[in-house]
Structure formats: C-alpha cells, structure tokens
C-alpha cells in the first residue's frame, strides 16, 4: 500500500478538453445534435456548456492532428486546493505544469498533471461564471443536457488505479467482479451520485466516454427520437436503455471523432458515509442493461487515446494478463470476449 501524500479536495468533474480533427463537424454535433451552448469560440477552439452549469464551459473542443483526450478538469473546493493537487502529484514523481493564468479560457490558476496511470488531469478552482440557463424555457425544446455528470477511464491495472483514486477521496458505489475476486469495472464518486468517474479494466490509458445528465427519463427517449428524425441514427451506438449498474437511463452516441458521449439520468443518492457498495457478478446479464439487451461489441472494444502534457499520445499498456485469463463468454471488461 502506497503512503499517499495529502490529497486535494475534489468537488466534481468540471470539464473535459477533447482534441478533434474537424472542428466544424464537431461543432455541428455538439450544438445541433447535443444542443450544448457555445460560450466562446476562436479559430481553433470552441467552448460549450450544459444548461444548468454556471462554469464557463463543460467541454473544450480543440482542433488538432489526432483525436484524443487532452484532459479531465477536476474542480477543487478552494484556490489552495490547487496547490495541494500540485504537491500531491509532485510527491508521486509525476510531471506537473502550473499556469496561474489557466490553460484554457474561462479557467484561472490550474495545474495539469500526467497521473501515475497516464491520464491527463487538471485541477482548478478559479472559473469565470456564466448565467445558468435554467429559466430559458424557450431553449428547452430540444432535450437539454443539464450537467456534465461523469467520465469513464480504461486502465490496465484497475486495482492500483482504484487505490490511487481512493487516496484522492473517491469512494466506490458499485463494481463488477467475478467469483475469484477479479474486478472488471468500478464506479467511484466524490459527489453524492453513483459516480464522477468509472474505471474499466483494459489496455490504457484510454477515455471510454463522457456523460451528460438530462433532467428526466423521457428526455433520453426524446433525444433518440430527435436523432432518428434527423436521419442520424448512425450516431447512436447503444441504447436507449436502463443500466443495471447505477440504475440510470442511458443512451450512447459517437461524435465525429468517435468520442463516446453518454446521455444519462436518474441514478441515486450516495452521500451517506456508510453508503453500501453494490457488487455485480460479471456473469449477471442484467448488470449493464437491466432489460437484458446485449451490449454492442464496439462499446467494449473501442475507446479514445489520451495525450500527455506535450500533446503526444500516451503509449498503451496491456491489461494485466492474470485477469485476462479469467474472462469468459458474456463476461465483462475491455477485452476480447471469448466466443465472439
Ligand atoms: O455510467 C455508467 C456506465 O459506466 O456508462 C455504464 C453506468 C453504468 C454502466 S453499465 O453499462 O455497466 O450498466
Ligand atoms: Fe457512464
């Protein structure tokens, strides 16, 4: 067990920065399909936010040569927590970069790190506020994405990554395991929801998806209907459905670069200190879809690369071989499912 340095107090995932290969195409997807609001735009960068948030943005799209995650932006509780985050990663021997003026528009003093598992994380407190759109009912015609709800990471050594996120204050709400105790996926939270990030075992570091919340269950269906009416059904990868894990309603879309976007709503409260962890058997066919609908192959086997602090793709590390051996038909994980 590592002796962890003092961790920063993480409030939530504030934004994600994605490198996209065709900014105009991505703009069309994030505004016309997802109906996110553009809060700022330059020649090579677009900032977008969900309806309910008061931060400057939840998504940054930056034009670049290769589609990749540039960072997850974690909001911390106060400006001092940014110092703590910097000290935390320095003590772990990770590369860090601090910018008092911020790395992107709308965000002040921030530190970016490449974490021990290769993921690009940013920690910030200072942010430009924008008006919440909650009373702009004239804009609600299209199902509104109200919040950035969570992100999902693929990592080769799930147990070690879990321990590290535990040191950062994340608690486990749900997990998928087998009879030998191998963990295939976990859902961890700092807010009182089921998760702020989720870990899937597999070759990594990779970004599996980002997820926005909608207010009501029927909004998930409304969005699927809208995409159908726009004759864009190829954008739908999985769902609509109800998850076993989290109990939430879901729909997965793929953006023009293949980034996976989940539309998600109505999981449950997890804020008590003794919130019980739910364990799902990897062979339970309702764990990922409560109605038993099969999960499409691409959902298990495709994910996006991440970049380091210099913008270079982080090399992939194979999944721990031990757990790979134990995967059986219908089992979980970011891996080859035998029999397919
Ligand atoms: O947010 C999620 C997910 O990680 O996207 C996937 C909640 C549950 C699931 S699962 O497919 O495991 O039910
Ligand atoms: Fe998700």
CSV table of C-alpha atoms and ligand atoms in Angstrom, one decimal:
chain,number,residue,atom,x,y,z
A,1,UNK,CA,0.0,0.0,0.0
A,2,UNK,CA,1.4,3.4,-1.1
A,3,UNK,CA,1.9,6.1,1.6
A,4,UNK,CA,-0.2,8.7,-0.2
A,5,UNK,CA,0.5,12.5,0.2
A,6,UNK,CA,-2.3,14.8,1.3
A,7,UNK,CA,-4.9,14.9,-1.4
A,8,UNK,CA,-6.7,17.9,-2.8
A,9,UNK,CA,-10.4,18.2,-2.1
A,10,UNK,CA,-12.2,17.4,-5.4
A,11,UNK,CA,-15.7,18.8,-5.8
A,12,UNK,CA,-16.7,17.4,-9.2
A,13,UNK,CA,-15.6,17.0,-12.8
A,14,UNK,CA,-15.9,20.5,-14.3
A,15,UNK,CA,-15.0,20.0,-17.9
A,16,UNK,CA,-13.3,17.8,-20.5
A,17,UNK,CA,-10.9,19.0,-23.2
A,18,UNK,CA,-11.0,17.0,-26.4
A,19,UNK,CA,-8.7,17.3,-29.4
A,20,UNK,CA,-10.9,16.9,-32.5
A,21,UNK,CA,-9.8,16.5,-36.1
A,22,UNK,CA,-12.6,18.5,-37.9
A,23,UNK,CA,-13.7,21.4,-35.7
A,24,UNK,CA,-16.7,22.3,-38.0
A,25,UNK,CA,-18.0,18.8,-37.9
A,26,UNK,CA,-17.6,18.6,-34.1
A,27,UNK,CA,-19.3,21.9,-33.7
A,28,UNK,CA,-22.3,20.6,-35.7
A,29,UNK,CA,-22.5,17.5,-33.5
A,30,UNK,CA,-22.2,19.3,-30.1
A,31,UNK,CA,-24.6,22.2,-31.0
A,32,UNK,CA,-27.1,20.8,-33.4
A,33,UNK,CA,-27.4,17.2,-32.0
A,34,UNK,CA,-26.5,17.7,-28.3
A,35,UNK,CA,-27.8,21.3,-28.1
A,36,UNK,CA,-24.9,22.5,-25.9
A,37,UNK,CA,-24.4,26.2,-25.8
A,38,UNK,CA,-21.3,27.8,-27.3
A,39,UNK,CA,-19.9,30.2,-24.7
A,40,UNK,CA,-16.7,31.2,-26.6
A,41,UNK,CA,-15.2,30.4,-29.9
A,42,UNK,CA,-11.9,31.1,-31.6
A,43,UNK,CA,-10.4,29.9,-34.8
A,44,UNK,CA,-9.2,26.6,-33.4
A,45,UNK,CA,-11.2,26.2,-30.1
A,46,UNK,CA,-14.8,26.0,-29.1
A,47,UNK,CA,-16.1,26.2,-25.5
A,48,UNK,CA,-19.5,24.7,-24.7
A,49,UNK,CA,-21.7,24.3,-21.7
A,50,UNK,CA,-24.7,22.5,-20.4
A,51,UNK,CA,-27.9,24.2,-19.4
A,52,UNK,CA,-27.6,24.2,-15.7
A,53,UNK,CA,-23.9,24.9,-15.1
A,54,UNK,CA,-22.6,28.3,-14.2
A,55,UNK,CA,-19.0,27.5,-15.2
A,56,UNK,CA,-17.7,29.0,-18.4
A,57,UNK,CA,-17.7,25.5,-20.1
A,58,UNK,CA,-18.0,21.8,-19.7
A,59,UNK,CA,-16.4,20.9,-23.0
A,60,UNK,CA,-13.5,22.4,-24.9
A,61,UNK,CA,-13.0,21.2,-28.5
A,62,UNK,CA,-9.6,22.0,-29.8
A,63,UNK,CA,-8.6,21.4,-33.4
A,64,UNK,CA,-5.6,19.0,-33.6
A,65,UNK,CA,-4.0,16.3,-35.7
A,66,UNK,CA,-5.3,13.3,-33.9
A,67,UNK,CA,-8.5,12.7,-31.8
A,68,UNK,CA,-7.5,12.4,-28.1
A,69,UNK,CA,-8.5,13.4,-24.6
A,70,UNK,CA,-6.4,16.5,-23.6
A,71,UNK,CA,-7.6,16.5,-20.0
A,72,UNK,CA,-10.3,15.9,-17.4
A,73,UNK,CA,-10.7,19.2,-15.5
A,74,UNK,CA,-11.5,18.4,-11.9
A,75,UNK,CA,-12.9,21.4,-9.8
A,76,UNK,CA,-11.5,21.6,-6.3
A,77,UNK,CA,-13.0,23.3,-3.3
A,78,UNK,CA,-10.8,26.4,-3.0
A,79,UNK,CA,-7.8,28.1,-4.7
A,80,UNK,CA,-5.5,26.5,-2.0
A,81,UNK,CA,-6.5,23.0,-3.1
A,82,UNK,CA,-4.8,23.6,-6.5
A,83,UNK,CA,-1.5,23.9,-4.5
A,84,UNK,CA,-2.4,20.7,-2.7
A,85,UNK,CA,-3.0,19.0,-6.1
A,86,UNK,CA,0.4,20.2,-7.4
A,87,UNK,CA,2.1,19.0,-4.2
A,88,UNK,CA,0.3,15.6,-4.4
A,89,UNK,CA,1.5,14.8,-7.9
A,90,UNK,CA,5.0,16.2,-7.3
A,91,UNK,CA,5.3,13.9,-4.3
A,92,UNK,CA,4.3,11.0,-6.5
A,93,UNK,CA,7.0,11.9,-9.0
A,94,UNK,CA,4.5,12.8,-11.8
A,95,UNK,CA,5.0,15.5,-14.3
A,96,UNK,CA,3.1,18.7,-13.4
A,97,UNK,CA,2.6,22.0,-15.1
A,98,UNK,CA,1.1,25.0,-13.4
A,99,UNK,CA,-0.4,28.0,-15.2
A,100,UNK,CA,-1.6,30.9,-13.0
A,101,UNK,CA,-3.5,32.3,-16.0
A,102,UNK,CA,-5.1,29.0,-16.7
A,103,UNK,CA,-4.6,26.6,-19.7
A,104,UNK,CA,-7.9,27.5,-21.3
A,105,UNK,CA,-10.2,30.4,-21.5
A,106,UNK,CA,-12.7,30.8,-18.5
A,107,UNK,CA,-10.4,28.9,-16.1
A,108,UNK,CA,-7.9,30.6,-13.8
A,109,UNK,CA,-5.0,29.2,-11.9
A,110,UNK,CA,-4.7,25.5,-12.7
A,111,UNK,CA,-2.3,22.6,-12.5
A,112,UNK,CA,-2.1,19.9,-15.2
A,113,UNK,CA,-0.6,16.6,-14.5
A,114,UNK,CA,0.0,13.3,-16.1
A,115,UNK,CA,-1.1,10.9,-13.4
A,116,UNK,CA,0.6,7.6,-12.5
A,117,UNK,CA,-1.6,5.8,-14.9
A,118,UNK,CA,-1.0,8.1,-17.8
A,119,UNK,CA,-4.3,10.1,-17.6
A,120,UNK,CA,-4.2,13.9,-18.1
A,121,UNK,CA,-5.9,15.5,-15.1
A,122,UNK,CA,-6.3,19.2,-14.4
A,123,UNK,CA,-7.2,20.7,-11.0
A,124,UNK,CA,-8.7,24.2,-10.9
A,125,UNK,CA,-10.9,26.4,-8.7
A,126,UNK,CA,-11.0,29.8,-10.3
A,127,UNK,CA,-13.5,30.0,-13.1
A,128,UNK,CA,-15.4,32.6,-15.0
A,129,UNK,CA,-19.1,32.3,-14.1
A,130,UNK,CA,-21.8,32.4,-16.8
A,131,UNK,CA,-25.6,32.6,-16.3
A,132,UNK,CA,-27.4,29.3,-15.6
A,133,UNK,CA,-29.8,28.7,-18.4
A,134,UNK,CA,-32.4,27.0,-16.2
A,135,UNK,CA,-35.2,29.6,-16.8
A,136,UNK,CA,-34.5,30.0,-20.5
A,137,UNK,CA,-37.5,27.8,-21.3
A,138,UNK,CA,-37.5,29.0,-24.9
A,139,UNK,CA,-34.3,26.9,-25.4
A,140,UNK,CA,-35.7,23.8,-23.8
A,141,UNK,CA,-37.5,22.5,-26.9
A,142,UNK,CA,-34.6,20.1,-27.6
A,143,UNK,CA,-33.9,17.8,-24.7
A,144,UNK,CA,-31.4,19.9,-22.7
A,145,UNK,CA,-28.2,18.4,-21.3
A,146,UNK,CA,-28.2,19.9,-17.9
A,147,UNK,CA,-24.9,18.8,-16.4
A,148,UNK,CA,-21.6,17.1,-17.1
A,149,UNK,CA,-22.2,14.1,-15.0
A,150,UNK,CA,-19.2,11.8,-15.2
A,151,UNK,CA,-16.3,10.5,-17.2
A,152,UNK,CA,-15.1,6.9,-17.7
A,153,UNK,CA,-11.5,5.7,-18.0
A,154,UNK,CA,-9.9,2.5,-19.2
A,155,UNK,CA,-6.9,1.4,-17.2
A,156,UNK,CA,-4.8,-1.7,-17.3
A,157,UNK,CA,-4.2,-2.1,-13.6
A,158,UNK,CA,-7.6,-1.5,-12.1
A,159,UNK,CA,-6.8,-2.3,-8.5
A,160,UNK,CA,-3.8,0.1,-8.4
A,161,UNK,CA,-5.8,2.8,-10.1
A,162,UNK,CA,-8.6,2.3,-7.6
A,163,UNK,CA,-6.2,2.7,-4.7
A,164,UNK,CA,-4.9,5.9,-6.2
A,165,UNK,CA,-8.4,7.4,-6.7
A,166,UNK,CA,-9.2,6.2,-3.2
A,167,UNK,CA,-6.3,8.4,-2.0
A,168,UNK,CA,-7.8,11.3,-3.9
A,169,UNK,CA,-11.1,10.9,-1.9
A,170,UNK,CA,-13.2,8.8,-4.4
A,171,UNK,CA,-15.5,6.2,-2.8
A,172,UNK,CA,-16.8,3.1,-4.6
A,173,UNK,CA,-20.5,2.9,-5.2
A,174,UNK,CA,-20.7,-0.2,-7.5
A,175,UNK,CA,-18.4,-2.7,-9.0
A,176,UNK,CA,-18.3,-5.8,-11.3
A,177,UNK,CA,-16.4,-8.7,-10.0
A,178,UNK,CA,-16.1,-12.5,-10.5
A,179,UNK,CA,-16.1,-15.4,-8.1
A,180,UNK,CA,-12.3,-15.2,-7.8
A,181,UNK,CA,-12.4,-11.5,-6.8
A,182,UNK,CA,-11.1,-10.1,-10.1
A,183,UNK,CA,-12.5,-6.6,-10.5
A,184,UNK,CA,-13.6,-5.7,-14.1
A,185,UNK,CA,-15.1,-2.2,-13.6
A,186,UNK,CA,-15.8,0.2,-10.7
A,187,UNK,CA,-17.8,3.3,-10.3
A,188,UNK,CA,-16.4,5.9,-7.9
A,189,UNK,CA,-17.6,9.2,-6.6
A,190,UNK,CA,-16.8,12.5,-4.8
A,191,UNK,CA,-20.3,13.9,-5.3
A,192,UNK,CA,-23.4,12.3,-3.9
A,193,UNK,CA,-24.1,10.5,-7.1
A,194,UNK,CA,-23.2,7.0,-8.2
A,195,UNK,CA,-20.0,8.2,-9.9
A,196,UNK,CA,-17.9,11.0,-11.1
A,197,UNK,CA,-15.5,8.7,-12.9
A,198,UNK,CA,-15.6,5.0,-13.6
A,199,UNK,CA,-12.8,2.6,-14.3
A,200,UNK,CA,-12.9,-0.2,-16.8
A,201,UNK,CA,-10.1,-2.7,-16.9
A,202,UNK,CA,-8.4,-2.9,-20.3
A,203,UNK,CA,-5.4,-1.6,-22.3
A,204,UNK,CA,-4.9,2.0,-21.3
A,205,UNK,CA,-4.9,4.8,-20.6
A,206,UNK,CA,-7.9,5.4,-22.7
A,207,UNK,CA,-11.0,7.6,-22.5
A,208,UNK,CA,-14.1,5.4,-22.7
A,209,UNK,CA,-16.8,8.1,-22.5
A,210,UNK,CA,-18.0,11.4,-21.1
A,211,UNK,CA,-21.6,11.6,-19.8
A,212,UNK,CA,-24.1,14.4,-19.6
A,213,UNK,CA,-27.2,14.3,-17.4
A,214,UNK,CA,-30.6,15.2,-18.7
A,215,UNK,CA,-33.4,16.1,-16.2
A,216,UNK,CA,-36.0,13.4,-17.0
A,217,UNK,CA,-36.1,9.8,-18.1
A,218,UNK,CA,-38.2,10.7,-21.1
A,219,UNK,CA,-35.5,13.2,-22.3
A,220,UNK,CA,-33.3,10.2,-23.2
A,221,UNK,CA,-36.0,8.9,-25.5
A,222,UNK,CA,-36.7,12.4,-26.8
A,223,UNK,CA,-33.1,12.7,-27.9
A,224,UNK,CA,-33.1,9.3,-29.5
A,225,UNK,CA,-36.3,10.3,-31.4
A,226,UNK,CA,-34.8,13.6,-32.5
A,227,UNK,CA,-31.7,11.9,-33.8
A,228,UNK,CA,-33.9,9.4,-35.7
A,229,UNK,CA,-35.9,12.3,-37.1
A,230,UNK,CA,-32.7,14.0,-38.3
A,231,UNK,CA,-31.9,10.7,-40.1
A,232,UNK,CA,-28.7,10.5,-38.0
A,233,UNK,CA,-29.3,7.1,-36.3
A,234,UNK,CA,-25.8,6.0,-37.1
A,235,UNK,CA,-24.7,8.3,-34.3
A,236,UNK,CA,-26.4,6.0,-31.8
A,237,UNK,CA,-24.1,3.3,-30.5
A,238,UNK,CA,-26.0,1.7,-27.6
A,239,UNK,CA,-29.4,2.1,-26.0
A,240,UNK,CA,-31.7,3.8,-25.1
A,241,UNK,CA,-31.9,1.5,-22.1
A,242,UNK,CA,-31.7,1.3,-18.3
A,243,UNK,CA,-28.4,0.4,-16.7
A,244,UNK,CA,-28.2,-2.4,-14.1
A,245,UNK,CA,-25.2,-0.6,-12.5
A,246,UNK,CA,-26.3,2.8,-11.4
A,247,UNK,CA,-29.9,2.2,-12.2
A,248,UNK,CA,-29.8,5.2,-14.6
A,249,UNK,CA,-31.4,5.5,-18.0
A,250,UNK,CA,-28.9,5.8,-20.8
A,251,UNK,CA,-28.1,6.4,-24.5
A,252,UNK,CA,-24.6,6.3,-26.0
A,253,UNK,CA,-23.7,8.4,-29.0
A,254,UNK,CA,-20.4,8.6,-31.0
A,255,UNK,CA,-19.2,12.1,-32.1
A,256,UNK,CA,-17.4,12.6,-35.5
A,257,UNK,CA,-14.1,11.6,-34.0
A,258,UNK,CA,-15.5,8.5,-32.3
A,259,UNK,CA,-15.6,10.1,-28.8
A,260,UNK,CA,-18.3,8.4,-27.0
A,261,UNK,CA,-21.0,10.6,-25.3
A,262,UNK,CA,-23.4,9.1,-22.8
A,263,UNK,CA,-26.8,10.7,-22.1
A,264,UNK,CA,-27.6,9.7,-18.5
A,265,UNK,CA,-30.2,10.3,-15.9
A,266,UNK,CA,-31.7,9.3,-12.6
A,267,UNK,CA,-29.2,7.3,-10.7
A,268,UNK,CA,-29.4,7.5,-6.9
A,269,UNK,CA,-28.1,9.4,-3.8
A,270,UNK,CA,-24.8,8.1,-2.4
A,271,UNK,CA,-23.9,10.8,0.1
A,272,UNK,CA,-24.1,8.9,3.4
A,273,UNK,CA,-20.7,7.9,4.9
A,274,UNK,CA,-21.8,4.3,5.1
A,275,UNK,CA,-23.3,4.2,1.6
A,276,UNK,CA,-23.2,0.4,0.7
A,277,UNK,CA,-21.1,-0.7,-2.3
A,278,UNK,CA,-23.2,-2.8,-4.7
A,279,UNK,CA,-21.4,-5.8,-6.2
A,280,UNK,CA,-22.4,-7.2,-9.5
A,281,UNK,CA,-21.4,-10.7,-10.7
A,282,UNK,CA,-19.6,-10.4,-14.1
A,283,UNK,CA,-21.9,-13.1,-15.4
A,284,UNK,CA,-25.2,-11.3,-14.5
A,285,UNK,CA,-26.6,-10.4,-17.9
A,286,UNK,CA,-28.6,-7.5,-16.4
A,287,UNK,CA,-25.6,-5.7,-14.9
A,288,UNK,CA,-25.1,-3.4,-17.9
A,289,UNK,CA,-28.6,-3.4,-19.2
A,290,UNK,CA,-31.4,-4.0,-16.8
A,291,UNK,CA,-33.7,-5.2,-19.5
A,292,UNK,CA,-31.1,-7.7,-20.8
A,293,UNK,CA,-30.4,-6.1,-24.1
A,294,UNK,CA,-27.0,-7.1,-25.4
A,295,UNK,CA,-24.1,-4.6,-25.2
A,296,UNK,CA,-22.7,-3.9,-28.7
A,297,UNK,CA,-19.1,-5.1,-29.4
A,298,UNK,CA,-17.8,-1.6,-30.1
A,299,UNK,CA,-18.8,-0.4,-26.7
A,300,UNK,CA,-16.4,-2.9,-25.1
A,301,UNK,CA,-13.7,-2.6,-27.6
A,302,UNK,CA,-13.3,1.0,-28.8
A,303,UNK,CA,-12.1,4.0,-26.8
A,304,UNK,CA,-10.1,7.2,-27.4
A,305,UNK,CA,-6.5,7.9,-26.8
A,306,UNK,CA,-5.2,10.4,-24.3
A,307,UNK,CA,-2.3,12.8,-24.7
A,308,UNK,CA,0.5,13.8,-22.3
A,309,UNK,CA,1.3,17.4,-21.3
A,310,UNK,CA,3.2,17.9,-24.6
A,311,UNK,CA,0.3,16.8,-26.6
A,312,UNK,CA,1.8,13.4,-27.6
A,313,UNK,CA,-0.3,10.2,-27.5
A,314,UNK,CA,0.4,8.3,-24.3
A,315,UNK,CA,1.5,4.7,-25.2
A,316,UNK,CA,-0.9,2.0,-24.3
A,317,UNK,CA,-0.1,-0.6,-21.6
A,318,UNK,CA,-1.8,-4.0,-22.0
A,319,UNK,CA,-4.2,-5.2,-19.4
A,320,UNK,CA,-2.9,-7.3,-16.6
A,321,UNK,CA,-2.7,-10.8,-18.1
A,322,UNK,CA,-3.9,-12.6,-14.9
A,323,UNK,CA,-7.4,-11.1,-15.2
A,324,UNK,CA,-7.5,-11.5,-19.0
A,325,UNK,CA,-7.2,-15.3,-18.5
A,326,UNK,CA,-10.3,-15.3,-16.4
A,327,UNK,CA,-12.6,-13.7,-18.8
A,328,UNK,CA,-15.3,-16.0,-20.1
A,329,UNK,CA,-18.2,-15.7,-22.6
A,330,UNK,CA,-20.5,-12.9,-21.7
A,331,UNK,CA,-18.1,-11.6,-19.1
A,332,UNK,CA,-17.0,-8.1,-18.8
A,333,UNK,CA,-14.1,-5.9,-19.3
A,334,UNK,CA,-12.4,-4.1,-22.0
A,335,UNK,CA,-11.1,-7.1,-23.7
A,336,UNK,CA,-11.8,-9.8,-26.2
A,337,UNK,CA,-14.9,-11.7,-25.2
A,338,UNK,CA,-14.3,-15.3,-25.9
A,339,UNK,CA,-16.8,-16.9,-28.3
A,340,UNK,CA,-17.3,-13.7,-30.3
B,1,LIG,O1,-22.4,5.4,-16.4
B,1,LIG,C1,-22.5,4.1,-16.5
B,1,LIG,C2,-21.6,3.4,-17.4
B,1,LIG,O2,-20.3,3.4,-16.9
B,1,LIG,O3,-21.6,4.2,-18.6
B,1,LIG,C3,-22.0,2.1,-17.7
B,1,LIG,C4,-23.3,3.4,-15.6
B,1,LIG,C5,-23.5,2.0,-15.8
B,1,LIG,C6,-22.9,1.4,-16.9
B,1,LIG,S1,-23.2,-0.3,-17.2
B,1,LIG,O4,-23.2,-0.5,-18.7
B,1,LIG,O5,-22.2,-1.1,-16.6
B,1,LIG,O6,-24.5,-0.6,-16.7
B,2,LIG,FE1,-21.3,6.2,-18.0
